[in-house]
XYZ file of N, CA and C in Angstrom:
375
model
N 5.333 -17.860 0.740
C 5.327 -16.476 1.176
C 6.091 -15.629 0.153
N 5.521 -14.498 -0.245
C 6.179 -13.667 -1.263
C 7.441 -12.996 -0.737
N 8.326 -12.660 -1.675
C 9.574 -11.971 -1.311
C 9.274 -10.521 -0.950
N 10.089 -9.967 -0.056
C 9.936 -8.565 0.339
C 10.488 -7.658 -0.746
N 9.805 -6.544 -0.969
C 10.326 -5.547 -1.888
C 11.580 -4.916 -1.291
N 12.390 -4.322 -2.151
C 13.668 -3.740 -1.758
C 13.512 -2.724 -0.619
N 12.455 -1.932 -0.625
C 12.259 -0.872 0.373
C 11.369 -1.284 1.545
N 11.066 -2.570 1.665
C 10.169 -3.060 2.713
C 10.601 -2.594 4.108
N 11.849 -2.843 4.454
C 12.319 -2.501 5.800
C 12.362 -0.991 6.031
N 12.635 -0.221 4.981
C 12.627 1.239 5.094
C 11.231 1.740 5.419
N 10.227 1.192 4.732
C 8.834 1.583 4.993
C 8.435 1.166 6.405
N 8.798 -0.032 6.788
C 8.473 -0.529 8.131
C 9.077 0.380 9.203
N 10.333 0.733 9.063
C 11.001 1.604 10.025
C 10.353 2.984 10.074
N 9.995 3.522 8.910
C 9.343 4.838 8.858
C 7.999 4.822 9.569
N 7.229 3.764 9.366
C 5.940 3.652 10.048
C 6.128 3.572 11.565
N 7.092 2.787 11.992
C 7.354 2.652 13.431
C 7.794 3.982 14.033
N 8.640 4.735 13.327
C 9.083 6.043 13.826
C 7.923 7.026 13.931
N 6.899 6.820 13.091
C 5.727 7.686 13.110
C 4.697 7.242 14.152
N 5.031 6.229 14.934
C 4.151 5.804 16.011
C 3.234 4.638 15.691
N 3.393 4.050 14.517
C 2.576 2.902 14.152
C 3.135 1.642 14.787
N 2.272 0.738 15.136
C 2.664 -0.578 15.640
C 2.436 -1.567 14.505
N 3.498 -2.207 14.043
C 3.389 -3.192 12.969
C 2.760 -4.448 13.564
N 1.620 -4.837 13.020
C 0.911 -6.005 13.548
C 1.139 -7.251 12.713
N 1.471 -7.081 11.445
C 1.740 -8.218 10.562
C 2.698 -7.813 9.461
N 3.549 -8.740 9.095
C 4.294 -8.621 7.846
C 3.777 -9.751 6.978
N 3.447 -9.429 5.746
C 2.834 -10.393 4.842
C 1.507 -10.908 5.396
N 0.568 -9.986 5.589
C -0.772 -10.345 6.046
C -1.419 -11.274 5.033
N -1.817 -12.432 5.488
C -2.479 -13.404 4.629
C -3.977 -13.174 4.692
N -4.590 -13.039 3.505
C -6.041 -12.916 3.409
C -6.518 -13.951 2.401
N -7.498 -14.729 2.793
C -8.114 -15.689 1.884
C -9.548 -15.252 1.655
N -9.883 -15.022 0.399
C -11.242 -14.646 0.035
C -11.729 -15.685 -0.962
N -12.732 -16.422 -0.535
C -13.261 -17.515 -1.336
C -12.117 -18.445 -1.690
N -11.714 -18.561 -2.925
C -10.625 -19.476 -3.268
C -9.384 -18.748 -3.773
N -9.215 -17.487 -3.349
C -8.065 -16.686 -3.763
C -7.291 -16.242 -2.528
N -5.969 -16.407 -2.568
C -5.097 -16.022 -1.457
C -4.342 -14.747 -1.808
N -4.209 -13.864 -0.816
C -3.483 -12.614 -0.976
C -2.496 -12.448 0.179
N -1.366 -11.783 -0.099
C -0.409 -11.391 0.935
C -0.147 -9.899 0.787
N -0.480 -9.126 1.810
C -0.202 -7.696 1.816
C 1.042 -7.492 2.672
N 1.957 -6.640 2.209
C 3.286 -6.526 2.814
C 3.271 -6.203 4.305
N 2.565 -5.170 4.711
C 2.586 -4.742 6.111
C 1.187 -4.350 6.568
N 0.898 -4.577 7.833
C -0.283 -3.985 8.448
C 0.159 -3.312 9.734
N -0.532 -2.240 10.070
C -0.139 -1.471 11.249
C -1.370 -0.869 11.897
N -1.214 -0.536 13.171
C -2.278 0.120 13.914
C -1.690 1.284 14.683
N -2.502 2.300 14.842
C -2.093 3.471 15.603
C -3.277 3.910 16.442
N -3.032 4.092 17.702
C -4.083 4.567 18.586
C -4.043 6.085 18.584
N -5.148 6.674 18.211
C -5.264 8.126 18.222
C -5.818 8.537 19.582
N -4.943 9.003 20.438
C -5.302 9.267 21.826
C -6.420 10.297 21.945
N -6.370 11.348 21.154
C -7.362 12.406 21.259
C -8.768 11.894 20.969
N -8.879 10.970 20.020
C -10.185 10.456 19.663
C -10.496 9.136 20.354
N -9.466 8.523 20.923
C -9.602 7.227 21.575
C -10.186 6.178 20.645
N -9.777 6.234 19.409
C -10.177 5.218 18.439
C -8.940 4.690 17.752
N -9.011 3.478 17.320
C -7.871 2.885 16.627
C -7.965 3.122 15.132
N -6.832 3.329 14.506
C -6.745 3.474 13.057
C -5.896 2.322 12.561
N -6.382 1.613 11.546
C -5.672 0.457 11.008
C -5.371 0.691 9.538
N -4.160 0.296 9.146
C -3.769 0.417 7.742
C -3.121 -0.884 7.270
N -3.109 -1.047 5.959
C -2.326 -2.083 5.302
C -1.488 -1.365 4.256
N -0.269 -1.804 4.071
C 0.645 -1.125 3.161
C 1.240 -2.131 2.185
N 1.048 -1.860 0.901
C 1.709 -2.642 -0.138
C 2.936 -1.854 -0.575
N 4.106 -2.445 -0.474
C 5.368 -1.779 -0.784
C 5.795 -2.162 -2.199
N 6.070 -1.154 -3.018
C 6.542 -1.388 -4.379
C 7.794 -0.559 -4.626
N 8.850 -1.201 -5.091
C 10.142 -0.551 -5.283
C 10.288 0.139 -6.628
N 9.528 -0.288 -7.636
C 9.625 0.274 -8.986
C 11.052 0.171 -9.523
N 11.609 -1.029 -9.479
C 12.967 -1.257 -9.957
C 13.010 -1.877 -11.347
N 11.849 -2.143 -11.936
C 11.794 -2.739 -13.271
C 12.165 -1.742 -14.357
N 12.207 -2.233 -15.580
C 12.614 -1.402 -16.717
C 11.587 -0.336 -17.066
N 10.307 -0.573 -16.750
C 9.256 0.352 -17.140
C 8.404 0.756 -15.939
N 8.388 2.051 -15.639
C 7.535 2.533 -14.543
C 6.060 2.297 -14.843
N 5.689 2.390 -16.103
C 4.287 2.165 -16.478
C 3.884 0.718 -16.179
N 4.737 -0.224 -16.552
C 4.453 -1.630 -16.261
C 4.395 -1.878 -14.758
N 5.329 -1.305 -14.014
C 5.322 -1.437 -12.551
C 4.033 -0.845 -11.964
N 3.607 0.296 -12.520
C 2.379 0.940 -12.055
C 1.164 0.068 -12.331
N 1.101 -0.530 -13.526
C -0.011 -1.427 -13.845
C -0.093 -2.562 -12.834
N 1.032 -3.149 -12.536
C 1.083 -4.252 -11.574
C 0.653 -3.783 -10.185
N 1.195 -2.662 -9.731
C 0.878 -2.146 -8.398
C -0.594 -1.769 -8.288
N -1.121 -1.104 -9.310
C -2.531 -0.711 -9.290
C -3.431 -1.938 -9.244
N -3.128 -2.937 -10.066
C -3.926 -4.162 -10.057
C -3.907 -4.845 -8.705
N -2.725 -4.935 -8.102
C -2.629 -5.541 -6.773
C -3.442 -4.742 -5.764
N -3.308 -3.430 -5.796
C -4.014 -2.598 -4.820
C -5.526 -2.708 -4.962
N -6.012 -2.763 -6.183
C -7.455 -2.905 -6.378
C -7.948 -4.245 -5.835
N -7.201 -5.315 -6.093
C -7.573 -6.624 -5.554
C -7.487 -6.650 -4.038
N -6.403 -6.117 -3.485
C -6.231 -6.113 -2.040
C -7.318 -5.293 -1.361
N -7.648 -4.141 -1.948
C -8.684 -3.304 -1.349
C -10.028 -4.034 -1.343
N -10.347 -4.727 -2.424
C -11.590 -5.507 -2.475
C -11.590 -6.610 -1.423
N -10.455 -7.288 -1.278
C -10.351 -8.354 -0.273
C -10.471 -7.790 1.140
N -9.831 -6.647 1.387
C -9.917 -6.036 2.716
C -11.335 -5.584 3.032
N -12.048 -5.087 2.054
C -13.435 -4.671 2.294
C -14.284 -5.839 2.778
N -13.961 -7.044 2.322
C -14.709 -8.228 2.751
C -14.232 -8.774 4.085
N -12.944 -8.653 4.373
C -12.380 -9.291 5.566
C -12.059 -8.332 6.702
N -11.616 -7.124 6.378
C -11.247 -6.124 7.381
C -11.650 -4.742 6.881
N -12.942 -4.459 6.858
C -13.409 -3.207 6.254
C -12.951 -1.935 6.966
N -12.443 -2.058 8.183
C -11.965 -0.884 8.919
C -10.491 -0.569 8.640
N -9.864 -1.339 7.755
C -8.442 -1.142 7.451
C -8.303 -0.409 6.115
N -7.470 0.646 6.077
C -7.229 1.442 4.880
C -5.954 0.964 4.201
N -6.011 0.779 2.895
C -4.863 0.298 2.132
C -4.071 1.467 1.548
N -2.751 1.387 1.670
C -1.835 2.367 1.080
C -0.839 1.647 0.185
N -0.375 2.360 -0.831
C 0.722 1.905 -1.675
C 1.940 2.741 -1.306
N 3.021 2.080 -0.894
C 4.269 2.777 -0.555
C 5.233 2.678 -1.727
N 5.738 3.845 -2.144
C 6.703 3.907 -3.253
C 7.862 4.799 -2.816
N 9.043 4.599 -3.404
C 10.176 5.469 -3.077
C 9.859 6.923 -3.447
N 10.414 7.844 -2.685
C 10.142 9.265 -2.909
C 10.545 9.721 -4.307
N 11.684 9.249 -4.803
C 12.106 9.677 -6.138
C 11.152 9.170 -7.216
N 10.606 7.986 -7.039
C 9.615 7.456 -7.985
C 8.344 8.295 -7.918
N 7.948 8.657 -6.720
C 6.772 9.523 -6.594
C 7.011 10.834 -7.344
N 8.147 11.476 -7.073
C 8.433 12.786 -7.675
C 8.573 12.726 -9.190
N 9.134 11.649 -9.721
C 9.396 11.557 -11.154
C 8.256 10.923 -11.950
N 7.448 10.086 -11.300
C 6.411 9.367 -12.039
C 4.996 9.681 -11.545
N 4.793 9.587 -10.248
C 3.441 9.721 -9.707
C 2.900 11.148 -9.738
N 3.738 12.118 -10.022
C 3.255 13.502 -10.125
C 2.812 13.855 -11.547
N 2.977 12.951 -12.477
C 2.528 13.199 -13.854
C 1.004 13.314 -13.879
N 0.510 14.206 -14.703
C -0.912 14.532 -14.706
C -1.799 13.312 -14.950
N -1.467 12.487 -15.923
C -2.301 11.311 -16.185
C -2.287 10.344 -15.007
N -1.114 10.106 -14.427
C -1.003 9.197 -13.278
C -1.803 9.752 -12.104
N -1.755 11.066 -11.895
C -2.560 11.689 -10.841
C -4.052 11.463 -11.090
N -4.483 11.525 -12.345
C -5.892 11.255 -12.671
C -6.278 9.831 -12.289
N -5.408 8.890 -12.581
C -5.677 7.490 -12.244
C -5.751 7.323 -10.724
N -4.827 7.946 -10.014
C -4.813 7.869 -8.549
C -6.131 8.384 -7.976
N -6.598 9.506 -8.485
C -7.858 10.081 -8.014
C -9.030 9.182 -8.397
N -9.045 8.721 -9.644
C -10.155 7.896 -10.125
C -10.327 6.628 -9.301
N -9.220 6.002 -8.939
C -9.271 4.734 -8.195
C -9.063 4.906 -6.693
N -9.037 6.148 -6.245
C -8.905 6.445 -4.804
C -7.702 5.729 -4.193
N -6.591 5.775 -4.908
C -5.354 5.141 -4.449
C -4.691 6.049 -3.412
N -4.320 5.480 -2.276
C -3.653 6.247 -1.214
C -2.172 5.873 -1.252
N -1.313 6.895 -1.220
C 0.120 6.686 -1.365
C 0.896 7.079 -0.119
N 1.966 6.336 0.126
C 3.010 6.710 1.091
C 4.285 6.805 0.281
N 5.073 7.839 0.511
C 6.348 7.989 -0.212
C 7.347 8.682 0.647
């Protein structure tokens, strides 16, 4: 089982305060002969629509020496996880959770924003 990122519990608590029910920590997905672990999964019942909304959240702390290297790793993981979820749980939306200061200092850069749009990356910060 993979180690939790530094901000894992902070993200989990924030989701719970927002009304999400955490259904899994380290969701295991096996696709063909490849295994994946996504940090958190959650569900929220939208009362007005009476439909369930499901998400998966990959938590990244960005504590390494290079934000670009951390971004490459996070983007690669998210693309793989999203592909795996489309095969196993197509109704679940994947998010990447990053610290707010990392979002403000790195993810708001014009080129990074282009990549986010191009790959339809959904962020929590």
